[in-house]
Amino acid sequence: MSIYSSYMMPAYPISWRTEMLSYLASQFHKPNGFGGRCATLAMNVINRAQYHCVMTLIPPQGHILDIGFGNGKMLKRLLQKGYRNLYGTEISESCLSIVERKLLWATQKGYVHLQRGTAEQLPYDASCMDCIYSINTIYFWNTLHEGLQEIARVLKPQGTLVLACYDKKWMGRLPLAAHGFQLYELEEICTALKRNGFMCVRVAVVKENKAYCIYAKRL
């Protein structure tokens, strides 16, 4: 018997693995500290194709809100494209603090407005946003209904909603997904959109059977 196999007694590796996966999953949900910085950088790489797709679906002007901006990668890209009425909410105080420093010049000019918040509790008046987008946050909402109901409140009539997400079956194969991720079929999301005052205009396939961007309009 090797040293490794004798050390890895049944109870310990299972517990250690579960705790590690739970910790990693929590960092994707609410990044914090060094682990959070690593998680957001990983998301920048993993979600690169989704970022590009979302960029093509965002209208060229208007008040635009990013729900769950992480380390601010998308906000930075939009600023580089010339957008000047950007808003962002983030559940993580750590991310909020980091992005406030990173985009200080933009906040001082009034180009970006950052606040702490969640999809279910957005700190904005009714019908004030022209476009809202969110990239891979729906797994952490209380329910699709609560999140979409609040987004519908804040979005102007005929406003744009863009949701980037991964396929349920693909995501379900990842060990992390068993630790606090609520996964949805594409049809479930589209049905929830219709029930909460949206019209699902199109589904952009980022990668077949893996990643999508849903483009919807508030009725």
Short mmCIF file of N, CA and C in Angstrom, two decimals, residues 36-166:
data_model
loop_
_atom_site.label_atom_id
_atom_site.label_comp_id
_atom_site.label_asym_id
_atom_site.label_seq_id
_atom_site.Cartn_x
_atom_site.Cartn_y
_atom_site.Cartn_z
N GLY A 36 -11.76 35.17 -3.67
CA GLY A 36 -12.69 35.88 -4.53
C GLY A 36 -12.02 36.49 -5.74
N ARG A 37 -10.82 37.05 -5.53
CA ARG A 37 -10.09 37.63 -6.65
C ARG A 37 -9.72 36.55 -7.67
N CYS A 38 -9.33 35.39 -7.18
CA CYS A 38 -9.02 34.27 -8.07
C CYS A 38 -10.26 33.81 -8.83
N ALA A 39 -11.39 33.76 -8.12
CA ALA A 39 -12.64 33.31 -8.75
C ALA A 39 -13.09 34.26 -9.85
N THR A 40 -13.00 35.57 -9.60
CA THR A 40 -13.44 36.53 -10.61
C THR A 40 -12.52 36.52 -11.82
N LEU A 41 -11.23 36.32 -11.60
CA LEU A 41 -10.29 36.21 -12.73
C LEU A 41 -10.59 34.96 -13.54
N ALA A 42 -10.91 33.88 -12.85
CA ALA A 42 -11.27 32.64 -13.55
C ALA A 42 -12.53 32.85 -14.38
N MET A 43 -13.50 33.58 -13.82
CA MET A 43 -14.73 33.86 -14.55
C MET A 43 -14.46 34.70 -15.80
N ASN A 44 -13.51 35.63 -15.71
CA ASN A 44 -13.15 36.44 -16.87
C ASN A 44 -12.69 35.57 -18.03
N VAL A 45 -11.96 34.52 -17.71
CA VAL A 45 -11.44 33.61 -18.74
C VAL A 45 -12.54 32.67 -19.24
N ILE A 46 -13.24 32.05 -18.30
CA ILE A 46 -14.27 31.06 -18.65
C ILE A 46 -15.42 31.69 -19.43
N ASN A 47 -15.78 32.92 -19.05
CA ASN A 47 -16.97 33.57 -19.63
C ASN A 47 -16.65 34.49 -20.80
N ARG A 48 -15.43 34.43 -21.31
CA ARG A 48 -15.01 35.38 -22.35
C ARG A 48 -15.96 35.41 -23.55
N ALA A 49 -16.35 34.25 -24.02
CA ALA A 49 -17.25 34.19 -25.18
C ALA A 49 -18.62 34.78 -24.85
N GLN A 50 -19.08 34.57 -23.62
CA GLN A 50 -20.35 35.16 -23.21
C GLN A 50 -20.25 36.68 -23.13
N TYR A 51 -19.14 37.19 -22.64
CA TYR A 51 -18.94 38.64 -22.59
C TYR A 51 -19.10 39.23 -23.99
N HIS A 52 -18.45 38.60 -24.94
CA HIS A 52 -18.50 39.10 -26.32
C HIS A 52 -19.94 39.09 -26.84
N CYS A 53 -20.66 38.02 -26.56
CA CYS A 53 -22.04 37.91 -27.02
C CYS A 53 -22.92 38.98 -26.38
N VAL A 54 -22.78 39.17 -25.08
CA VAL A 54 -23.56 40.19 -24.38
C VAL A 54 -23.29 41.58 -24.97
N MET A 55 -22.02 41.85 -25.28
CA MET A 55 -21.65 43.15 -25.85
C MET A 55 -22.41 43.42 -27.15
N THR A 56 -22.65 42.39 -27.93
CA THR A 56 -23.34 42.57 -29.21
C THR A 56 -24.84 42.80 -29.03
N LEU A 57 -25.37 42.46 -27.86
CA LEU A 57 -26.81 42.57 -27.62
C LEU A 57 -27.21 43.82 -26.84
N ILE A 58 -26.25 44.49 -26.24
CA ILE A 58 -26.53 45.70 -25.48
C ILE A 58 -26.76 46.86 -26.44
N PRO A 59 -27.82 47.65 -26.23
CA PRO A 59 -28.08 48.79 -27.11
C PRO A 59 -26.95 49.81 -27.07
N PRO A 60 -26.80 50.63 -28.11
CA PRO A 60 -25.66 51.54 -28.21
C PRO A 60 -25.67 52.71 -27.23
N GLN A 61 -26.79 52.95 -26.59
CA GLN A 61 -26.87 54.06 -25.64
C GLN A 61 -27.97 53.80 -24.61
N GLY A 62 -28.05 54.71 -23.63
CA GLY A 62 -29.06 54.58 -22.59
C GLY A 62 -28.44 54.25 -21.25
N HIS A 63 -29.29 54.14 -20.24
CA HIS A 63 -28.86 53.78 -18.90
C HIS A 63 -28.79 52.26 -18.79
N ILE A 64 -27.60 51.76 -18.52
CA ILE A 64 -27.35 50.32 -18.58
C ILE A 64 -26.87 49.81 -17.23
N LEU A 65 -27.50 48.73 -16.76
CA LEU A 65 -27.20 48.17 -15.44
C LEU A 65 -26.61 46.77 -15.56
N ASP A 66 -25.51 46.55 -14.84
CA ASP A 66 -24.87 45.24 -14.72
C ASP A 66 -25.20 44.68 -13.33
N ILE A 67 -25.93 43.58 -13.29
CA ILE A 67 -26.24 42.93 -12.01
C ILE A 67 -25.19 41.85 -11.74
N GLY A 68 -24.40 42.06 -10.69
CA GLY A 68 -23.34 41.12 -10.35
C GLY A 68 -22.10 41.35 -11.18
N PHE A 69 -21.51 42.55 -11.05
CA PHE A 69 -20.41 42.94 -11.95
C PHE A 69 -19.06 42.30 -11.62
N GLY A 70 -18.95 41.60 -10.49
CA GLY A 70 -17.70 40.90 -10.18
C GLY A 70 -16.52 41.84 -10.04
N ASN A 71 -15.48 41.61 -10.85
CA ASN A 71 -14.31 42.49 -10.79
C ASN A 71 -14.38 43.63 -11.80
N GLY A 72 -15.56 43.83 -12.39
CA GLY A 72 -15.78 44.99 -13.25
C GLY A 72 -15.31 44.85 -14.68
N LYS A 73 -15.02 43.64 -15.12
CA LYS A 73 -14.49 43.42 -16.46
C LYS A 73 -15.42 43.96 -17.55
N MET A 74 -16.71 43.66 -17.45
CA MET A 74 -17.66 44.11 -18.47
C MET A 74 -17.85 45.61 -18.43
N LEU A 75 -17.92 46.18 -17.25
CA LEU A 75 -18.07 47.63 -17.13
C LEU A 75 -16.88 48.34 -17.78
N LYS A 76 -15.70 47.81 -17.55
CA LYS A 76 -14.49 48.39 -18.15
C LYS A 76 -14.55 48.32 -19.67
N ARG A 77 -15.02 47.20 -20.20
CA ARG A 77 -15.12 47.05 -21.66
C ARG A 77 -16.14 48.02 -22.24
N LEU A 78 -17.25 48.21 -21.53
CA LEU A 78 -18.27 49.15 -22.01
C LEU A 78 -17.75 50.58 -21.98
N LEU A 79 -17.00 50.93 -20.96
CA LEU A 79 -16.38 52.25 -20.90
C LEU A 79 -15.44 52.46 -22.08
N GLN A 80 -14.68 51.44 -22.41
CA GLN A 80 -13.75 51.52 -23.54
C GLN A 80 -14.49 51.69 -24.86
N LYS A 81 -15.73 51.19 -24.90
CA LYS A 81 -16.56 51.33 -26.10
C LYS A 81 -17.27 52.68 -26.17
N GLY A 82 -17.13 53.49 -25.12
CA GLY A 82 -17.72 54.82 -25.13
C GLY A 82 -19.01 54.98 -24.36
N TYR A 83 -19.45 53.94 -23.65
CA TYR A 83 -20.67 54.06 -22.85
C TYR A 83 -20.42 54.97 -21.65
N ARG A 84 -21.40 55.80 -21.32
CA ARG A 84 -21.20 56.80 -20.27
C ARG A 84 -22.32 56.86 -19.23
N ASN A 85 -23.29 55.98 -19.32
CA ASN A 85 -24.37 55.92 -18.32
C ASN A 85 -24.48 54.49 -17.80
N LEU A 86 -23.46 54.09 -17.06
CA LEU A 86 -23.37 52.72 -16.59
C LEU A 86 -23.66 52.62 -15.09
N TYR A 87 -24.35 51.55 -14.73
CA TYR A 87 -24.68 51.29 -13.32
C TYR A 87 -24.32 49.84 -13.01
N GLY A 88 -23.99 49.60 -11.76
CA GLY A 88 -23.65 48.24 -11.38
C GLY A 88 -24.04 47.93 -9.95
N THR A 89 -24.59 46.74 -9.74
CA THR A 89 -24.86 46.27 -8.37
C THR A 89 -24.09 44.98 -8.15
N GLU A 90 -23.67 44.79 -6.92
CA GLU A 90 -22.87 43.61 -6.58
C GLU A 90 -23.15 43.22 -5.14
N ILE A 91 -23.36 41.92 -4.92
CA ILE A 91 -23.63 41.42 -3.57
C ILE A 91 -22.37 41.42 -2.71
N SER A 92 -21.22 41.32 -3.36
CA SER A 92 -19.95 41.23 -2.64
C SER A 92 -19.38 42.61 -2.30
N GLU A 93 -19.24 42.89 -1.02
CA GLU A 93 -18.64 44.16 -0.61
C GLU A 93 -17.19 44.23 -1.04
N SER A 94 -16.52 43.09 -1.05
CA SER A 94 -15.12 43.03 -1.47
C SER A 94 -14.99 43.45 -2.93
N CYS A 95 -15.83 42.91 -3.81
CA CYS A 95 -15.79 43.29 -5.22
C CYS A 95 -16.17 44.75 -5.41
N LEU A 96 -17.17 45.19 -4.69
CA LEU A 96 -17.60 46.58 -4.78
C LEU A 96 -16.45 47.52 -4.45
N SER A 97 -15.74 47.23 -3.38
CA SER A 97 -14.61 48.06 -2.96
C SER A 97 -13.50 48.07 -4.01
N ILE A 98 -13.19 46.90 -4.55
CA ILE A 98 -12.12 46.78 -5.55
C ILE A 98 -12.47 47.56 -6.82
N VAL A 99 -13.69 47.40 -7.31
CA VAL A 99 -14.09 48.05 -8.55
C VAL A 99 -14.25 49.56 -8.36
N GLU A 100 -14.67 49.98 -7.19
CA GLU A 100 -14.74 51.42 -6.91
C GLU A 100 -13.36 52.06 -7.06
N ARG A 101 -12.34 51.37 -6.59
CA ARG A 101 -10.97 51.88 -6.73
C ARG A 101 -10.50 51.79 -8.18
N LYS A 102 -10.79 50.67 -8.80
CA LYS A 102 -10.34 50.43 -10.17
C LYS A 102 -10.95 51.42 -11.16
N LEU A 103 -12.22 51.76 -10.95
CA LEU A 103 -12.93 52.66 -11.87
C LEU A 103 -13.19 54.03 -11.24
N LEU A 104 -12.31 54.42 -10.34
CA LEU A 104 -12.48 55.70 -9.64
C LEU A 104 -12.61 56.86 -10.61
N TRP A 105 -11.78 56.86 -11.63
CA TRP A 105 -11.82 57.95 -12.62
C TRP A 105 -13.20 58.05 -13.28
N ALA A 106 -13.81 56.89 -13.56
CA ALA A 106 -15.11 56.86 -14.23
C ALA A 106 -16.24 57.27 -13.29
N THR A 107 -16.14 56.88 -12.02
CA THR A 107 -17.17 57.27 -11.05
C THR A 107 -17.09 58.76 -10.77
N GLN A 108 -15.88 59.31 -10.73
CA GLN A 108 -15.71 60.74 -10.49
C GLN A 108 -16.29 61.57 -11.63
N LYS A 109 -16.24 61.04 -12.84
CA LYS A 109 -16.80 61.74 -14.00
C LYS A 109 -18.30 61.50 -14.15
N GLY A 110 -18.84 60.59 -13.33
CA GLY A 110 -20.27 60.28 -13.42
C GLY A 110 -20.62 59.30 -14.52
N TYR A 111 -19.60 58.60 -15.03
CA TYR A 111 -19.84 57.61 -16.08
C TYR A 111 -20.35 56.29 -15.52
N VAL A 112 -19.94 55.98 -14.30
CA VAL A 112 -20.30 54.72 -13.66
C VAL A 112 -20.82 54.97 -12.25
N HIS A 113 -21.88 54.25 -11.89
CA HIS A 113 -22.47 54.38 -10.55
C HIS A 113 -22.58 52.97 -9.96
N LEU A 114 -21.87 52.73 -8.87
CA LEU A 114 -21.80 51.40 -8.28
C LEU A 114 -22.48 51.37 -6.91
N GLN A 115 -23.25 50.31 -6.66
CA GLN A 115 -23.92 50.14 -5.38
C GLN A 115 -24.00 48.66 -5.01
N ARG A 116 -24.18 48.43 -3.73
CA ARG A 116 -24.39 47.06 -3.28
C ARG A 116 -25.86 46.71 -3.50
N GLY A 117 -26.11 45.51 -3.98
CA GLY A 117 -27.48 45.10 -4.22
C GLY A 117 -27.55 43.71 -4.81
N THR A 118 -28.76 43.20 -4.92
CA THR A 118 -28.99 41.88 -5.51
C THR A 118 -30.08 42.00 -6.56
N ALA A 119 -30.26 40.95 -7.34
CA ALA A 119 -31.30 40.96 -8.36
C ALA A 119 -32.68 41.14 -7.75
N GLU A 120 -32.86 40.63 -6.53
CA GLU A 120 -34.17 40.71 -5.87
C GLU A 120 -34.41 42.05 -5.19
N GLN A 121 -33.34 42.80 -4.95
CA GLN A 121 -33.46 44.11 -4.29
C GLN A 121 -32.52 45.09 -4.97
N LEU A 122 -33.00 45.69 -6.03
CA LEU A 122 -32.21 46.66 -6.78
C LEU A 122 -32.44 48.06 -6.23
N PRO A 123 -31.38 48.80 -5.94
CA PRO A 123 -31.51 50.12 -5.31
C PRO A 123 -31.80 51.24 -6.31
N TYR A 124 -32.84 51.05 -7.13
CA TYR A 124 -33.15 52.03 -8.17
C TYR A 124 -34.66 52.27 -8.24
N ASP A 125 -35.02 53.41 -8.81
CA ASP A 125 -36.43 53.75 -9.00
C ASP A 125 -37.03 52.89 -10.10
N ALA A 126 -38.34 52.86 -10.14
CA ALA A 126 -39.04 52.10 -11.17
C ALA A 126 -38.82 52.72 -12.55
N SER A 127 -38.74 51.87 -13.55
CA SER A 127 -38.65 52.28 -14.95
C SER A 127 -37.54 53.30 -15.21
N CYS A 128 -36.35 53.01 -14.72
CA CYS A 128 -35.25 53.96 -14.89
C CYS A 128 -34.12 53.45 -15.78
N MET A 129 -34.11 52.16 -16.11
CA MET A 129 -33.03 51.59 -16.91
C MET A 129 -33.50 51.24 -18.32
N ASP A 130 -32.62 51.48 -19.28
CA ASP A 130 -32.91 51.11 -20.67
C ASP A 130 -32.48 49.68 -20.97
N CYS A 131 -31.46 49.23 -20.27
CA CYS A 131 -30.95 47.88 -20.49
C CYS A 131 -30.38 47.32 -19.19
N ILE A 132 -30.68 46.08 -18.92
CA ILE A 132 -30.10 45.38 -17.77
C ILE A 132 -29.51 44.07 -18.29
N TYR A 133 -28.30 43.78 -17.87
CA TYR A 133 -27.70 42.50 -18.23
C TYR A 133 -27.11 41.84 -17.00
N SER A 134 -27.02 40.53 -17.04
CA SER A 134 -26.44 39.78 -15.93
C SER A 134 -25.82 38.50 -16.48
N ILE A 135 -24.59 38.26 -16.08
CA ILE A 135 -23.83 37.13 -16.62
C ILE A 135 -23.62 36.07 -15.55
N ASN A 136 -24.30 34.96 -15.72
CA ASN A 136 -24.15 33.79 -14.83
C ASN A 136 -24.42 34.10 -13.35
N THR A 137 -25.47 34.86 -13.10
CA THR A 137 -25.87 35.10 -11.71
C THR A 137 -27.18 34.41 -11.35
N ILE A 138 -27.95 33.97 -12.36
CA ILE A 138 -29.29 33.44 -12.06
C ILE A 138 -29.24 32.21 -11.16
N TYR A 139 -28.11 31.52 -11.14
CA TYR A 139 -27.99 30.33 -10.29
C TYR A 139 -28.08 30.67 -8.81
N PHE A 140 -27.86 31.95 -8.48
CA PHE A 140 -27.79 32.36 -7.09
C PHE A 140 -28.97 33.24 -6.66
N TRP A 141 -29.90 33.48 -7.56
CA TRP A 141 -31.10 34.22 -7.18
C TRP A 141 -31.96 33.36 -6.26
N ASN A 142 -32.75 34.02 -5.41
CA ASN A 142 -33.68 33.26 -4.56
C ASN A 142 -34.59 32.39 -5.43
N THR A 143 -35.23 33.03 -6.41
CA THR A 143 -36.01 32.33 -7.43
C THR A 143 -35.95 33.16 -8.70
N LEU A 144 -36.21 32.53 -9.84
CA LEU A 144 -36.29 33.28 -11.09
C LEU A 144 -37.38 34.34 -11.01
N HIS A 145 -38.51 33.98 -10.42
CA HIS A 145 -39.64 34.90 -10.32
C HIS A 145 -39.26 36.18 -9.58
N GLU A 146 -38.63 36.03 -8.42
CA GLU A 146 -38.26 37.21 -7.63
C GLU A 146 -37.29 38.11 -8.37
N GLY A 147 -36.28 37.51 -8.99
CA GLY A 147 -35.30 38.30 -9.71
C GLY A 147 -35.90 39.01 -10.91
N LEU A 148 -36.67 38.29 -11.71
CA LEU A 148 -37.25 38.87 -12.91
C LEU A 148 -38.32 39.91 -12.59
N GLN A 149 -39.06 39.69 -11.52
CA GLN A 149 -40.07 40.66 -11.10
C GLN A 149 -39.42 41.99 -10.74
N GLU A 150 -38.30 41.93 -10.02
CA GLU A 150 -37.60 43.15 -9.63
C GLU A 150 -36.94 43.83 -10.84
N ILE A 151 -36.40 43.03 -11.73
CA ILE A 151 -35.79 43.59 -12.94
C ILE A 151 -36.85 44.28 -13.79
N ALA A 152 -38.04 43.67 -13.89
CA ALA A 152 -39.14 44.26 -14.64
C ALA A 152 -39.56 45.60 -14.03
N ARG A 153 -39.47 45.71 -12.72
CA ARG A 153 -39.82 46.97 -12.05
C ARG A 153 -38.87 48.09 -12.45
N VAL A 154 -37.60 47.78 -12.52
CA VAL A 154 -36.57 48.80 -12.75
C VAL A 154 -36.39 49.12 -14.24
N LEU A 155 -36.69 48.17 -15.09
CA LEU A 155 -36.50 48.35 -16.53
C LEU A 155 -37.65 49.16 -17.14
N LYS A 156 -37.31 50.03 -18.06
CA LYS A 156 -38.34 50.81 -18.77
C LYS A 156 -39.15 49.89 -19.69
N PRO A 157 -40.40 50.26 -19.99
CA PRO A 157 -41.16 49.49 -20.98
C PRO A 157 -40.38 49.44 -22.30
N GLN A 158 -40.35 48.29 -22.91
CA GLN A 158 -39.56 48.02 -24.12
C GLN A 158 -38.05 48.03 -23.87
N GLY A 159 -37.68 48.06 -22.59
CA GLY A 159 -36.26 47.98 -22.25
C GLY A 159 -35.71 46.59 -22.53
N THR A 160 -34.40 46.51 -22.60
CA THR A 160 -33.72 45.27 -22.97
C THR A 160 -33.17 44.54 -21.75
N LEU A 161 -33.36 43.23 -21.72
CA LEU A 161 -32.75 42.38 -20.70
C LEU A 161 -31.91 41.31 -21.40
N VAL A 162 -30.66 41.18 -20.98
CA VAL A 162 -29.77 40.16 -21.53
C VAL A 162 -29.27 39.29 -20.38
N LEU A 163 -29.55 38.00 -20.47
CA LEU A 163 -29.11 37.05 -19.45
C LEU A 163 -28.17 36.03 -20.09
N ALA A 164 -26.97 35.93 -19.56
CA ALA A 164 -26.02 34.92 -20.03
C ALA A 164 -26.04 33.76 -19.04
N CYS A 165 -26.09 32.55 -19.56
CA CYS A 165 -26.13 31.39 -18.66
C CYS A 165 -25.58 30.16 -19.37
N TYR A 166 -25.29 29.16 -18.56
CA TYR A 166 -24.80 27.89 -19.09
C TYR A 166 -25.94 26.86 -19.11
#
